[in-house]
Short mmCIF file of C-alpha atoms in Angstrom, two decimals:
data_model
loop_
_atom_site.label_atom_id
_atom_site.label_comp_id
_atom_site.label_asym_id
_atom_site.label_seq_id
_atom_site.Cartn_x
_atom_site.Cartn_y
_atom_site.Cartn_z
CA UNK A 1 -27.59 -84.59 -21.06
CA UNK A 2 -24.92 -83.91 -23.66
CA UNK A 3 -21.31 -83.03 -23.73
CA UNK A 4 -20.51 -80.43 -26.52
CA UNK A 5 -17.28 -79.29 -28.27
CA UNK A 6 -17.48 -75.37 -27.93
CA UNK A 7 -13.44 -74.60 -29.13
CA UNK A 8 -10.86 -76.27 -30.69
CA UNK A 9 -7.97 -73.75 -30.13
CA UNK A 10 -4.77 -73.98 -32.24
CA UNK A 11 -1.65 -72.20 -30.57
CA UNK A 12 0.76 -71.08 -33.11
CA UNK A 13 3.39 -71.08 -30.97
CA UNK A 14 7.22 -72.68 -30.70
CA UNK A 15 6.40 -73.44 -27.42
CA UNK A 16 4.17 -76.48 -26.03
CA UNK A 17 1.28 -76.07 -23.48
CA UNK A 18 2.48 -78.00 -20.09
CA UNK A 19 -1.04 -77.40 -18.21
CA UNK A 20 -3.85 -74.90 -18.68
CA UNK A 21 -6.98 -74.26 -16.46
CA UNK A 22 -9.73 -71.03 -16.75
CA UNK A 23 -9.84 -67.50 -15.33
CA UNK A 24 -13.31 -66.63 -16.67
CA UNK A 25 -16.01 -68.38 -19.43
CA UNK A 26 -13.68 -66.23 -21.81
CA UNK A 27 -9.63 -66.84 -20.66
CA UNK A 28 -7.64 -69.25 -20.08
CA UNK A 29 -4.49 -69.12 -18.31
CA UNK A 30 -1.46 -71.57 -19.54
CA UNK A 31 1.66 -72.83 -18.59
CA UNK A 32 3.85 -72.91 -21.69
CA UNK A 33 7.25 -74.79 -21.97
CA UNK A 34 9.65 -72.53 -22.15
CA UNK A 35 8.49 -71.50 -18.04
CA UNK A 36 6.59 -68.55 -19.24
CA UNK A 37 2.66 -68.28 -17.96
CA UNK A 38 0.12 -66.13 -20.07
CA UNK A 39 -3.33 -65.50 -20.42
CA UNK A 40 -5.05 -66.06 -23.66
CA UNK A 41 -8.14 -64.72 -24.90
CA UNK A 42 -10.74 -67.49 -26.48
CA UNK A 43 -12.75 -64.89 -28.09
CA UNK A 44 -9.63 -62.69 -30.12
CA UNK A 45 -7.40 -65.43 -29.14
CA UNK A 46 -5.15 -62.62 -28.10
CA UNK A 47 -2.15 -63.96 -25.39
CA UNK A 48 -1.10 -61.40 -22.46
CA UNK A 49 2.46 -62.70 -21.19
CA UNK A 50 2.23 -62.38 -17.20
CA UNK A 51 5.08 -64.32 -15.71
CA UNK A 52 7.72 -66.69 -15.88
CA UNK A 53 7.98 -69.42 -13.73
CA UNK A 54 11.87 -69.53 -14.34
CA UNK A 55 13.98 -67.76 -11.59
CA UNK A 56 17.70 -66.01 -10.92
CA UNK A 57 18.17 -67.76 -7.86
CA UNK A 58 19.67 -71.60 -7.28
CA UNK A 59 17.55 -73.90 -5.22
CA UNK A 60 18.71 -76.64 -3.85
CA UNK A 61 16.00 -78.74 -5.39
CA UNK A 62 16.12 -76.98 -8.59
CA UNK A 63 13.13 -74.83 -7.97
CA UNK A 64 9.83 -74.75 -9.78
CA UNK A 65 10.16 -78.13 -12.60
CA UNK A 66 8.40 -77.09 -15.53
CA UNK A 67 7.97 -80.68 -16.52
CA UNK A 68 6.29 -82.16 -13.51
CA UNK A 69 2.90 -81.95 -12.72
CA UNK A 70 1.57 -78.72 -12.02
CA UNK A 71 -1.99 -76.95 -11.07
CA UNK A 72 -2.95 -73.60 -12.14
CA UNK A 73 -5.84 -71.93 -9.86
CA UNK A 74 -7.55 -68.40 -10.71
CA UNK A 75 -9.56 -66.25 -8.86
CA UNK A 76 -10.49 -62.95 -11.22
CA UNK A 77 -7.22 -62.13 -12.43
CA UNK A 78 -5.75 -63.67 -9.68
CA UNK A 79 -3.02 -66.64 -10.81
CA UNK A 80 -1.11 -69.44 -8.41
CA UNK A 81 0.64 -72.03 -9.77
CA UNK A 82 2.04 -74.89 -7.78
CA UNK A 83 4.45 -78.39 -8.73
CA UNK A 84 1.68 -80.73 -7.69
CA UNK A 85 3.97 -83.17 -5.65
CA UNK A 86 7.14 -80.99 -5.68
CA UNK A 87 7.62 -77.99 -3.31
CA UNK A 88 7.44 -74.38 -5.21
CA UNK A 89 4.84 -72.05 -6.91
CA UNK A 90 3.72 -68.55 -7.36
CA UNK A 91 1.32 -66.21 -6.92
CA UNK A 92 0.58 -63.08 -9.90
CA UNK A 93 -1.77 -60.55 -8.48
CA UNK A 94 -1.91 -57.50 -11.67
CA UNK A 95 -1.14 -54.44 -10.58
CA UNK A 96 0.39 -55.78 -7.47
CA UNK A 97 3.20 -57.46 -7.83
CA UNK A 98 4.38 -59.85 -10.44
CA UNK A 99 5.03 -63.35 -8.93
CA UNK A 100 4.91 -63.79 -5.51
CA UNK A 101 7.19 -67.15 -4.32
CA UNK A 102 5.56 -70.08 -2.36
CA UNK A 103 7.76 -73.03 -1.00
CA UNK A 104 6.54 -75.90 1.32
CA UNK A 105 9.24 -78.43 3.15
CA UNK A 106 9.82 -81.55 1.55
CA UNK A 107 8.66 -84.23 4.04
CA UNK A 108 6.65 -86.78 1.67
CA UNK A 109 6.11 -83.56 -0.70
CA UNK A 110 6.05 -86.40 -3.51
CA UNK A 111 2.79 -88.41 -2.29
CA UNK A 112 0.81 -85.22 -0.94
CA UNK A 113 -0.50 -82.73 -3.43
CA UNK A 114 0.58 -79.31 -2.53
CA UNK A 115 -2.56 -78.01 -0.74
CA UNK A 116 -4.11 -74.52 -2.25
CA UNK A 117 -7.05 -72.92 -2.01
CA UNK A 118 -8.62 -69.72 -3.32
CA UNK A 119 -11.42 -67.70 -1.90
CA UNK A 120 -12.96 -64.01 -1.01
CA UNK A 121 -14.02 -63.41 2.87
CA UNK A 122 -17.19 -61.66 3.28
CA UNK A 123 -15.50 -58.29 2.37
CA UNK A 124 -14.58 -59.62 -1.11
CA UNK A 125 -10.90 -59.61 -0.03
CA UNK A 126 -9.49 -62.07 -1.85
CA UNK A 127 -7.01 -64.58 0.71
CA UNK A 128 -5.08 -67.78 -0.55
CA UNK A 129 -4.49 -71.38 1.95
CA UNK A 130 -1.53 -72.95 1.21
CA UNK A 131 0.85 -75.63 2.81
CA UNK A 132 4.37 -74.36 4.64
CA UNK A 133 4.90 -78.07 5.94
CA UNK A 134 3.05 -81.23 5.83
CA UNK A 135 1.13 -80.34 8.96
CA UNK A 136 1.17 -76.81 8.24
CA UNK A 137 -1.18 -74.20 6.83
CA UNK A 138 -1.45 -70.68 6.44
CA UNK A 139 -4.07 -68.14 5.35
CA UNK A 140 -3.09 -64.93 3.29
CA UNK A 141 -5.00 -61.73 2.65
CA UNK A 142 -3.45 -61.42 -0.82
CA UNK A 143 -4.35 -57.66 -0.78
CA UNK A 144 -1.87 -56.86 1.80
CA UNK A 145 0.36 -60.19 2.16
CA UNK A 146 -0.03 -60.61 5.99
CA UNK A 147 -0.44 -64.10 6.77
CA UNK A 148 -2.98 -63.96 9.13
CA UNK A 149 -2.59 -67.78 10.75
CA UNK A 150 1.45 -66.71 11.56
CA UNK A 151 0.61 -67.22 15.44
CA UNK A 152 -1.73 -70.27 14.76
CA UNK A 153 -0.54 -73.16 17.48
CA UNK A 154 0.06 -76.41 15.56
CA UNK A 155 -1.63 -78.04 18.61
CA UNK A 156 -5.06 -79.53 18.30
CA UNK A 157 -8.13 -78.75 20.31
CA UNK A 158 -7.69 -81.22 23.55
CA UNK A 159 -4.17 -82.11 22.60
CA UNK A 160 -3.62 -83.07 26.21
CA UNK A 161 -6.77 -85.21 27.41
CA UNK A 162 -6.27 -86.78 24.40
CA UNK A 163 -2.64 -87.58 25.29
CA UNK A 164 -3.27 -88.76 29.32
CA UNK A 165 -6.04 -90.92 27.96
CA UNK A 166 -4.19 -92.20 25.42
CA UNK A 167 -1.18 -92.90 27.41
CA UNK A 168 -2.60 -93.75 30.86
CA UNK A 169 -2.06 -97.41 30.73
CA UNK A 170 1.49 -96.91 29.49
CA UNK A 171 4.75 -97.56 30.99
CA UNK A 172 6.33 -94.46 32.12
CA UNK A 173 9.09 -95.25 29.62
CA UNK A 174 7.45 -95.36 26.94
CA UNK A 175 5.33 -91.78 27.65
CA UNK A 176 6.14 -88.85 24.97
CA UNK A 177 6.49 -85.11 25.60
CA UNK A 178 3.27 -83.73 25.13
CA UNK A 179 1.07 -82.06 23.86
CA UNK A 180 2.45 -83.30 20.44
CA UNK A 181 2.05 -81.26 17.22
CA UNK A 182 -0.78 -81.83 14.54
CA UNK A 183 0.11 -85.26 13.15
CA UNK A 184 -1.98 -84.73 9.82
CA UNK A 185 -0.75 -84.49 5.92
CA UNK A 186 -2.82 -81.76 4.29
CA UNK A 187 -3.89 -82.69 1.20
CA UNK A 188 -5.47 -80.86 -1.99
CA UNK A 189 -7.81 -78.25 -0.79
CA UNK A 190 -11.44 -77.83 -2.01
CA UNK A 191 -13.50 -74.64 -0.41
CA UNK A 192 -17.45 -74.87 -0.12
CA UNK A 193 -19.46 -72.89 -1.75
CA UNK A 194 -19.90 -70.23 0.57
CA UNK A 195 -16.04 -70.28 1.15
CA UNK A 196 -16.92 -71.32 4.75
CA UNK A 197 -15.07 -74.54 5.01
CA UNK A 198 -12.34 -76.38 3.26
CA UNK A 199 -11.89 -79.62 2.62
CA UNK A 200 -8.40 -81.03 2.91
CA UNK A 201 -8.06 -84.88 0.92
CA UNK A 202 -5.05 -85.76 3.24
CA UNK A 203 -3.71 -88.68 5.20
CA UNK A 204 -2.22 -89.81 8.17
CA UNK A 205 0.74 -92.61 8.54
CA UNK A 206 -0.57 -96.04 8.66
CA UNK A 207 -0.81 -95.19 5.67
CA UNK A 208 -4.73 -93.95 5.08
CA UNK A 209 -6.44 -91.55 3.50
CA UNK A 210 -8.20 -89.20 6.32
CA UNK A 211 -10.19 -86.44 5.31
CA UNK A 212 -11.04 -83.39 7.15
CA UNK A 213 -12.79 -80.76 7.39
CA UNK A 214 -12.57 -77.42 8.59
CA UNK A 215 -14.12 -73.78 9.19
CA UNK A 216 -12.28 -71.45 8.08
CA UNK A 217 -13.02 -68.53 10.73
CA UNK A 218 -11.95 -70.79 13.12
CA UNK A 219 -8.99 -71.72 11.32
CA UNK A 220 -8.07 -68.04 11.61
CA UNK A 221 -8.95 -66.57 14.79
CA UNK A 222 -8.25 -69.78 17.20
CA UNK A 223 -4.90 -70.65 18.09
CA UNK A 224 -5.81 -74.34 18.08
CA UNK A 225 -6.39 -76.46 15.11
CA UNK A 226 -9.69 -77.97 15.24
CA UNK A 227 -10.36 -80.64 12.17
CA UNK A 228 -13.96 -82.32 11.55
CA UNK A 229 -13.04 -85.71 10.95
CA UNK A 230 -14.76 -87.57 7.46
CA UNK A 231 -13.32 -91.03 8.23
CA UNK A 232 -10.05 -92.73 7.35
CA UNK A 233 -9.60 -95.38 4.52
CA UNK A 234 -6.67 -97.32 2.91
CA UNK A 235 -4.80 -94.95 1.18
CA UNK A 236 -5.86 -94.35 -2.12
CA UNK A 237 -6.68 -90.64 -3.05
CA UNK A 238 -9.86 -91.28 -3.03
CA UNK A 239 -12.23 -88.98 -5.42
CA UNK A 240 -14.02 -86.34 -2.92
CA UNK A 241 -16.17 -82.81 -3.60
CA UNK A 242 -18.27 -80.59 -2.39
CA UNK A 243 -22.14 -81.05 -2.96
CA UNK A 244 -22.97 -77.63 -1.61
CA UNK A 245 -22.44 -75.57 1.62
CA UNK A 246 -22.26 -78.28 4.30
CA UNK A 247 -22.53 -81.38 2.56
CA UNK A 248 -18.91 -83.73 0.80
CA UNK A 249 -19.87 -86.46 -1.17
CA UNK A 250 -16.59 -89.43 -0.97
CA UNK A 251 -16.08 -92.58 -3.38
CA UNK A 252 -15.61 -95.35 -1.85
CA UNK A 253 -14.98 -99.11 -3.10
CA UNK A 254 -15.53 -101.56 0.01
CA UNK A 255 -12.88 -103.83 -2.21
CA UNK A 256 -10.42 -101.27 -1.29
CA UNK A 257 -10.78 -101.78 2.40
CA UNK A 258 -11.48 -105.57 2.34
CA UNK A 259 -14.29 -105.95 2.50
CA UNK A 260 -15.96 -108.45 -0.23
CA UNK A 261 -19.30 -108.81 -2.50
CA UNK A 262 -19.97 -104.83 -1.93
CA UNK A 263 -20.66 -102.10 -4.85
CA UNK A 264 -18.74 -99.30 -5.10
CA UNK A 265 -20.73 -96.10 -3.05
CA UNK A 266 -20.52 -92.50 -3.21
CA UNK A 267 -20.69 -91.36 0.88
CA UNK A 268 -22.62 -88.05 1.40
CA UNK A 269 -21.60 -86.40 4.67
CA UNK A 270 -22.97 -83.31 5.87
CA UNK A 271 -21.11 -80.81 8.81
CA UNK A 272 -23.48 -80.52 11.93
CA UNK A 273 -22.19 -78.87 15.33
CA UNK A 274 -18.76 -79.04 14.36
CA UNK A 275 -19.17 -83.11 13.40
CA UNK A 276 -19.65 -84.53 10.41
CA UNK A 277 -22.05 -87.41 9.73
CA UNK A 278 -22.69 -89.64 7.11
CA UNK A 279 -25.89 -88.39 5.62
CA UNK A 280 -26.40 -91.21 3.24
CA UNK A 281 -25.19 -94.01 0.76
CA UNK A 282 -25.62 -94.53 -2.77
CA UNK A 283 -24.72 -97.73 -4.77
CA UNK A 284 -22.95 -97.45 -7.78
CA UNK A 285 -22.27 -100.78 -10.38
CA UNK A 286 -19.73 -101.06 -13.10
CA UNK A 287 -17.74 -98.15 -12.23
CA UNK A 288 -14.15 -97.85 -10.59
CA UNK A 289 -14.71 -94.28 -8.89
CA UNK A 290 -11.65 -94.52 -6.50
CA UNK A 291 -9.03 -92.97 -8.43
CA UNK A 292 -11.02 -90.58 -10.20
CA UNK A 293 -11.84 -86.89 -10.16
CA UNK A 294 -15.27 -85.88 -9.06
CA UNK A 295 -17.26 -82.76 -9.59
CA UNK A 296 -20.63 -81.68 -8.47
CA UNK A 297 -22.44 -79.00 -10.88
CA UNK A 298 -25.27 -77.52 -8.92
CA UNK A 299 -26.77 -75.88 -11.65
CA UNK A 300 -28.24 -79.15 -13.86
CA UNK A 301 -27.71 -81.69 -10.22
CA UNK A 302 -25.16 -83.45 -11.96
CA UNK A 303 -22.01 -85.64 -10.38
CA UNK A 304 -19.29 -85.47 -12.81
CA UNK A 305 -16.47 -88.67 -12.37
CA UNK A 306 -13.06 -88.17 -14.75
CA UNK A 307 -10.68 -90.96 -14.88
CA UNK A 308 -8.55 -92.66 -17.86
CA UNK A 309 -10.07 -95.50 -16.95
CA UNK A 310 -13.85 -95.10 -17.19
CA UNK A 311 -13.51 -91.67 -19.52
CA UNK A 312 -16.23 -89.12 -18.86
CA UNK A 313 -19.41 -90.40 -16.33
CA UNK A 314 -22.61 -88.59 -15.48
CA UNK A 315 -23.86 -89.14 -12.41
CA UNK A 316 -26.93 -88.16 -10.76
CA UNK A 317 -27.48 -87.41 -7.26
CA UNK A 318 -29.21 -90.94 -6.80
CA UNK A 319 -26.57 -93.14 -8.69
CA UNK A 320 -27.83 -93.08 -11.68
CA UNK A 321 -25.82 -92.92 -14.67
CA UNK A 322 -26.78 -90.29 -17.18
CA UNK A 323 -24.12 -90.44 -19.52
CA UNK A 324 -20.67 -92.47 -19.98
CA UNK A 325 -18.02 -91.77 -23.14
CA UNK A 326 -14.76 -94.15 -21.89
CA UNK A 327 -13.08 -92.91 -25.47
CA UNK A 328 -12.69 -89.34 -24.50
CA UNK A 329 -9.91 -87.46 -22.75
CA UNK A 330 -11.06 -86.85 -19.74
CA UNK A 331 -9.35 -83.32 -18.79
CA UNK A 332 -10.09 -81.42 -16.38
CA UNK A 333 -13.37 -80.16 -15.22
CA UNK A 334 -14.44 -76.57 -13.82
CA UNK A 335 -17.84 -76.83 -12.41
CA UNK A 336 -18.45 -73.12 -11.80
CA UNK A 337 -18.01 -72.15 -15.45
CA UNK A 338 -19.18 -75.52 -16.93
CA UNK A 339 -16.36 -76.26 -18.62
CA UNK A 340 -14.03 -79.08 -19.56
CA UNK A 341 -10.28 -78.21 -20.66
CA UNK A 342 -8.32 -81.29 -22.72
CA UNK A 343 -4.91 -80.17 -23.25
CA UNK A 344 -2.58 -81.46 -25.94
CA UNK A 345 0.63 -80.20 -27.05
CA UNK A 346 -0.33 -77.44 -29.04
CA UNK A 347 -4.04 -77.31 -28.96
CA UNK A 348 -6.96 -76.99 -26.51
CA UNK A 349 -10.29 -78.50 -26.74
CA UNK A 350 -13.56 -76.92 -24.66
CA UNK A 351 -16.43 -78.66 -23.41
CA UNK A 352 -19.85 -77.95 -21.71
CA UNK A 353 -22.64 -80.24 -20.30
CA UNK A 354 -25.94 -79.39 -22.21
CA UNK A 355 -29.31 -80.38 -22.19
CA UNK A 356 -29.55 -79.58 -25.65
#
């Protein structure tokens, strides 16, 4: 297993890239300095202005910041851009409407990545998740723009037996109102495969990473949240993707939870009756996955791990380690098109795994 360079793209431009990411084996999609977002063509190298992330109106906060971190996701010509750990973004659907505002409350906005998610229902519509509030998610049918989760409750399945057992051997001063309201910070969103479930990386205060999962239908159509809990760690971000329609595979470092003479393991749970159990274990040496970026490309069986620290890793599904390069950028990586994108100030490099 190889990684190959398959573009070296030179922008003649005034402007610097601030963050790229792919609409199709052929475009790529970039946020420029000066706020404006456009689509450029790897084969013609042709660019297609589509938006600018700049706007008339004041915001308190100052509105979308063109130098902080941001995310572009794509679905067909579909573009949503989001402050990664700020609170604005938009959505450009061609022939539709130009940029569509999203804004989330600010309540620890800055250590939980604004949560997003892309998919088509069964129909092919094409619907967007996205946070409102730390606790709060909606679901879109981009087509028509009616947020189909406005009614949702943000009350969990068995909010109140969980309360009265919780509280039965409490002083009556010291009982809450109940039931209480979702006490959960989404985190970034990853959808399975079949766009069935999402995956939220989140946390809850103590403070610890807990991740969830959930189906969307459910999420939709009930008026009760129902999560399917992973398990909750020391708060660390902790790498996490989907392995295919049912099954998350999680890094975890014992070290990080104190817990001594223990190799670092990537955790392979699978969803069963609305539960999710862990499936099975595999040891990893001489790598710090934790704070990393993981990737699963079904197509060669291959776990791919991104960090500045360990560079580019190849993983198999067993542990075993195809393939390390600590020197290179790691980037990003888009499993579904095979393709990693390095951005520098005026350039882009492309790579793909290959066998050959």
């Amino acid at each position: 297993m190889k990684i190959k360079k398959t573009h070296d793209i030179q922008l003649n431009t005034e402007d610097s890239i601030i963050t790229a990411a792919p609409a199709s084996i052929n475009e790529l999609v970039m946020l420029m300095s000066s706020g404006n977002v456009i689509r450029y063509s790897i084969d013609d190298q042709k660019q297609e202005h589509l938006f600018s992330v700049k706007s008339s109106f004041t915001y308190e906060d100052g509105g979308f910041d063109i130098s902080a971190k941001s995310t572009i996701y794509t679905l067909d010509s579909i573009v949503v851009i989001v402050n990664d750990y700020k609170r604005h973004g938009f959505i450009h659907y061609p022939n539709r409407y130009n940029k569509l505002h999203l804004w989330r409350k600010d309540y620890h906005a800055n250590i939980s990545k604004y949560p997003i998610a892309l998919y088509k229902d069964k129909q092919g519509i094409p619907h967007l998740i996205y946070s409102e509030d730390w606790n709060h998610l909606q679901i879109m049918n981009l087509d028509s723009r009616q947020v189909l989760t406005a009614s949702k409750s943000l009350i969990e399945e068995n909010a109140e037996e969980r309360h009265l057992e919780f509280f039965k051997k409490h002083q009556e001063d010291n009982k809450l109102p109940w039931p209480g309201p979702y006490d959960y910070f989404y985190g970034q969103l990853k959808m399975s495969p079949d766009s069935n479930y999402f995956l939220s990386s989140g946390w809850v205060w103590g403070s610890r990473d807990a991740y969830n999962m959930y189906e969307v239908e459910h999420f939709m159509k009930d008026n009760r949240i129902r999560d399917i809990h992973i398990g909750n760690w020391e708060h660390c971000n902790r790498a996490a993707c989907w392995i295919d329609n049912t099954t998350v595979a999680i890094a975890y470092n014992p070290m990080e939870d104190d817990i001594e003479n223990s190799h670092e393991e990537i955790q392979f749970y699978k969803v069963e009756s609305n539960k999710s159990l862990l499936d099975r274990k595999v040891q990893i040496e001489g790598l710090n996955m934790v704070n990393s970026e993981i990737y699963f490309n079904k197509d060669v069986n291959v776990i791919v791990l991104l960090s500045e620290e360990e560079g580019v890793v190849l993983l198999s599904l067993n542990g075993e380690l195809l393939l390390q390069n600590k020197k290179r950028n790691p980037g990003t990586y888009y499993p579904d098109l095979n393709m990693f994108i390095e951005t520098h100030e005026k350039s882009i490099l492309i790579h793909q795994l290959t066998d050959k």
